[in-house]
């Protein structure tokens, strides 16, 4: 994997004040949301198009996002969503580092449109809204 | 977010009012004296309000503080000791303004780079106290290790700062570890706000900043539903704050309110975290409360089972066990959370003394052997007994 791809896997997608779910809860929800997206043929196709990829190559085991606790304390925790290492690495291996780098804004769309609404639907308290800040790519 | 020039001035004036001019801390009943303090506080309030317009660069902070000190002298006079103290503090702060963002490593006596406008001096006092508590628990850390960096920011509004104006969080993943302190803008600060600040500093250091302090490996931050960090350890943080604000211990030039009022205020701040904490499921709030109860039961069992000779010794052993566990090289918040659940079951839920005694004995053994695996096994055995 090239160094560009290594940089990519550490890119942050969202930082927000934590809701009721911790990192373990969120990672389980993210995994389930990703499986659910890929199980819907129309959504699998749409995501593949978004990522300029072949629907057949999208792997339910390669989860694109991972949640970590960015800070915690008396006023509550902060959640950081990052592009999942395995997913980006596999993508970089198949399409090259430059394509992997261009993937980042698409991953943000994937998160915002397909995954986040499943992880924390409207009215849910699993994650807070809105994010504290949008991170630069 | 580092402190801007305006925020430095706002913080210096606001904290000066809290430290020396809060009417609640005035021993005098004389109307003339009270009127002077009110007038002095009014000048500082006006100074806070005027800071955005008058302080637009770091070079402007010191003159602005001196101007406000001058107004105290001219308009109120310095015959009252508290007004004089506020005047002298502002003069000192003006000399101690540094051309930086006000954040950094804290020392009780500010180093050459430490800006006097913020909370670094207070943070240094609390950090020194916590390091001393760690030393008493025979946790051998080098003097400045792990290093803790403080970052203060003032906010206009925050959905988590509704009841109180002070908040905090910590990030222990990077080195140095970072403690963030958050203060809500508004009126000048009060002596009660300073108690909340003292509690927040104790909480962030005791519960978070020194968690896994002996570990060389990767570290993880605790979520607010971690009942070990936010319940068990927070109870210790409360007790350490309460002891620190006692009449003979507190740094009176920072913590003006003393006695029952101060103890009650710290208790209110602590209790709020167990009554209506935001962004938590009901069961997680329950677990936080149970963890607090478990800490109390641990200490009480030491006494009841005559495993400690006095209440003081029981308190000391409870503190030592908790600090050793929280800083342990192999411990992280996830492992400690699981252990805290078992501690709670044995100490609180079983409603029998035997499992509680077994857990406390396991805790005392851990204090000697510091073997986390053995402790976990012993506690699990106590749970199923």
Short mmCIF file of N, CA, C and O in Angstrom, two decimals, chain A residues 17-25 69-79 125-126 128-129, chain B residues 160 167-171 182 199 203-204 208 221-225 230 269 273 279-281 334 337:
data_model
loop_
_atom_site.label_atom_id
_atom_site.label_comp_id
_atom_site.label_asym_id
_atom_site.label_seq_id
_atom_site.Cartn_x
_atom_site.Cartn_y
_atom_site.Cartn_z
N UNK A 17 -20.37 15.39 19.18
CA UNK A 17 -20.59 15.07 20.60
C UNK A 17 -21.27 13.71 20.66
O UNK A 17 -22.19 13.43 19.88
N UNK A 18 -20.80 12.86 21.56
CA UNK A 18 -21.33 11.50 21.62
C UNK A 18 -22.78 11.52 22.10
O UNK A 18 -23.16 12.35 22.93
N UNK A 19 -23.55 10.60 21.58
CA UNK A 19 -24.90 10.39 22.08
C UNK A 19 -24.89 9.28 23.11
O UNK A 19 -23.91 9.11 23.84
N UNK A 20 -25.95 8.48 23.12
CA UNK A 20 -26.04 7.41 24.12
C UNK A 20 -25.18 6.20 23.77
O UNK A 20 -24.92 5.36 24.62
N UNK A 21 -24.77 6.09 22.51
CA UNK A 21 -23.99 4.91 22.09
C UNK A 21 -22.51 5.16 22.23
O UNK A 21 -22.02 6.24 21.88
N UNK A 22 -21.78 4.17 22.72
CA UNK A 22 -20.32 4.31 22.78
C UNK A 22 -19.70 3.72 21.51
O UNK A 22 -20.42 3.33 20.58
N UNK A 23 -18.39 3.66 21.48
CA UNK A 23 -17.72 3.20 20.26
C UNK A 23 -18.07 1.76 19.90
O UNK A 23 -18.28 1.43 18.72
N UNK A 24 -18.15 0.89 20.91
CA UNK A 24 -18.50 -0.52 20.62
C UNK A 24 -19.91 -0.62 20.04
O UNK A 24 -20.14 -1.35 19.07
N UNK A 25 -20.84 0.11 20.65
CA UNK A 25 -22.23 0.11 20.14
C UNK A 25 -22.24 0.60 18.69
O UNK A 25 -22.89 0.01 17.83
N UNK A 69 -13.62 6.91 20.40
CA UNK A 69 -13.91 8.02 21.33
C UNK A 69 -12.76 9.01 21.22
O UNK A 69 -11.62 8.69 21.51
N UNK A 70 -13.09 10.22 20.79
CA UNK A 70 -12.06 11.22 20.56
C UNK A 70 -11.64 11.93 21.85
O UNK A 70 -10.51 12.35 22.00
N UNK A 71 -12.58 12.06 22.75
CA UNK A 71 -12.30 12.65 24.05
C UNK A 71 -13.46 12.28 24.96
O UNK A 71 -14.57 12.02 24.48
N UNK A 72 -13.20 12.25 26.26
CA UNK A 72 -14.28 11.94 27.19
C UNK A 72 -14.08 12.73 28.46
O UNK A 72 -12.94 13.09 28.78
N UNK A 73 -15.14 13.01 29.16
CA UNK A 73 -14.98 13.76 30.40
C UNK A 73 -16.29 14.13 31.02
O UNK A 73 -17.35 13.61 30.65
N UNK A 74 -16.19 15.07 31.95
CA UNK A 74 -17.34 15.49 32.73
C UNK A 74 -18.48 15.99 31.85
O UNK A 74 -19.65 15.80 32.16
N UNK A 75 -18.15 16.64 30.75
CA UNK A 75 -19.19 17.19 29.89
C UNK A 75 -19.62 16.21 28.80
O UNK A 75 -20.40 16.56 27.93
N UNK A 76 -19.15 14.99 28.85
CA UNK A 76 -19.54 14.00 27.86
C UNK A 76 -18.42 13.72 26.88
O UNK A 76 -17.41 14.42 26.86
N UNK A 77 -18.65 12.69 26.08
CA UNK A 77 -17.59 12.26 25.16
C UNK A 77 -17.81 12.82 23.76
O UNK A 77 -18.86 13.39 23.47
N UNK A 78 -16.78 12.67 22.94
CA UNK A 78 -16.88 13.03 21.52
C UNK A 78 -16.57 11.79 20.70
O UNK A 78 -15.69 11.01 21.05
N UNK A 79 -17.31 11.64 19.63
CA UNK A 79 -17.12 10.48 18.75
C UNK A 79 -16.42 10.93 17.48
O UNK A 79 -16.76 11.97 16.90
N UNK A 125 -31.19 8.73 19.71
CA UNK A 125 -30.20 9.45 20.51
C UNK A 125 -28.84 8.76 20.46
O UNK A 125 -27.95 9.11 21.23
N UNK A 126 -28.70 7.77 19.58
CA UNK A 126 -27.43 7.02 19.52
C UNK A 126 -26.26 7.95 19.23
O UNK A 126 -25.19 7.82 19.80
N UNK A 128 -25.32 12.24 18.42
CA UNK A 128 -25.93 13.56 18.54
C UNK A 128 -25.90 14.26 17.19
O UNK A 128 -25.12 13.91 16.32
N UNK A 129 -26.75 15.21 17.05
CA UNK A 129 -26.78 16.03 15.85
C UNK A 129 -26.80 17.49 16.27
O UNK A 129 -27.41 17.81 17.27
N UNK B 160 -24.71 21.40 26.71
CA UNK B 160 -24.39 20.64 27.93
C UNK B 160 -24.04 21.55 29.10
O UNK B 160 -23.79 21.09 30.20
N UNK B 167 -17.36 23.10 32.23
CA UNK B 167 -17.33 21.72 31.77
C UNK B 167 -15.92 21.32 31.41
O UNK B 167 -15.01 22.16 31.39
N UNK B 168 -15.73 20.03 31.14
CA UNK B 168 -14.40 19.58 30.79
C UNK B 168 -14.41 18.25 30.08
O UNK B 168 -15.40 17.53 30.11
N UNK B 169 -13.31 17.95 29.42
CA UNK B 169 -13.13 16.64 28.81
C UNK B 169 -11.62 16.42 28.66
O UNK B 169 -10.84 17.36 28.83
N UNK B 170 -11.27 15.19 28.37
CA UNK B 170 -9.85 14.86 28.25
C UNK B 170 -9.63 13.92 27.08
O UNK B 170 -10.50 13.13 26.75
N UNK B 171 -8.47 14.06 26.47
CA UNK B 171 -8.07 13.15 25.40
C UNK B 171 -6.73 12.56 25.82
O UNK B 171 -5.72 13.28 25.86
N UNK B 182 -13.90 24.11 29.65
CA UNK B 182 -14.86 24.90 28.90
C UNK B 182 -15.61 25.80 29.89
O UNK B 182 -16.11 25.30 30.90
N UNK B 199 -13.71 21.19 40.90
CA UNK B 199 -14.24 19.82 40.76
C UNK B 199 -13.91 19.28 39.37
O UNK B 199 -13.44 18.14 39.22
N UNK B 203 -11.87 16.02 38.48
CA UNK B 203 -12.49 14.93 37.72
C UNK B 203 -11.65 14.56 36.50
O UNK B 203 -11.35 13.38 36.28
N UNK B 204 -11.27 15.57 35.72
CA UNK B 204 -10.53 15.27 34.48
C UNK B 204 -9.19 14.61 34.78
O UNK B 204 -8.75 13.74 34.02
N UNK B 208 -9.70 10.69 34.22
CA UNK B 208 -9.32 10.53 32.81
C UNK B 208 -7.81 10.67 32.55
O UNK B 208 -7.21 9.75 32.00
N UNK B 221 -9.92 6.52 25.07
CA UNK B 221 -10.71 7.45 25.90
C UNK B 221 -11.99 6.79 26.36
O UNK B 221 -12.56 5.96 25.66
N UNK B 222 -12.45 7.19 27.53
CA UNK B 222 -13.68 6.61 28.08
C UNK B 222 -14.91 7.39 27.59
O UNK B 222 -14.91 8.62 27.57
N UNK B 223 -15.94 6.64 27.20
CA UNK B 223 -17.24 7.25 26.88
C UNK B 223 -17.92 7.64 28.20
O UNK B 223 -17.61 7.06 29.25
N UNK B 224 -18.86 8.58 28.11
CA UNK B 224 -19.49 9.03 29.36
C UNK B 224 -20.39 7.99 30.01
O UNK B 224 -20.84 8.16 31.13
N UNK B 225 -20.66 6.89 29.31
CA UNK B 225 -21.45 5.85 29.99
C UNK B 225 -20.56 4.82 30.68
O UNK B 225 -21.08 3.86 31.24
N UNK B 230 -16.82 7.24 35.16
CA UNK B 230 -17.73 8.34 35.50
C UNK B 230 -18.53 8.12 36.78
O UNK B 230 -19.28 9.00 37.19
N UNK B 269 -23.07 19.83 42.41
CA UNK B 269 -22.45 19.67 41.09
C UNK B 269 -22.24 18.18 40.81
O UNK B 269 -22.51 17.69 39.71
N UNK B 273 -24.73 15.00 38.10
CA UNK B 273 -24.22 14.00 37.17
C UNK B 273 -24.90 12.64 37.34
O UNK B 273 -24.76 11.76 36.50
N UNK B 279 -27.69 12.82 27.44
CA UNK B 279 -27.19 11.85 26.46
C UNK B 279 -26.84 10.51 27.07
O UNK B 279 -25.81 9.92 26.78
N UNK B 280 -27.69 10.06 27.98
CA UNK B 280 -27.48 8.73 28.56
C UNK B 280 -28.79 7.98 28.66
O UNK B 280 -29.82 8.56 28.98
N UNK B 281 -28.73 6.66 28.39
CA UNK B 281 -29.89 5.80 28.58
C UNK B 281 -30.12 5.63 30.08
O UNK B 281 -29.18 5.70 30.87
N UNK B 334 -12.33 -0.03 29.10
CA UNK B 334 -13.26 -1.12 28.78
C UNK B 334 -13.08 -2.28 29.77
O UNK B 334 -14.06 -2.85 30.26
N UNK B 337 -14.37 -1.18 33.14
CA UNK B 337 -15.85 -1.11 33.17
C UNK B 337 -16.42 -2.49 33.50
O UNK B 337 -17.35 -2.61 34.29
#
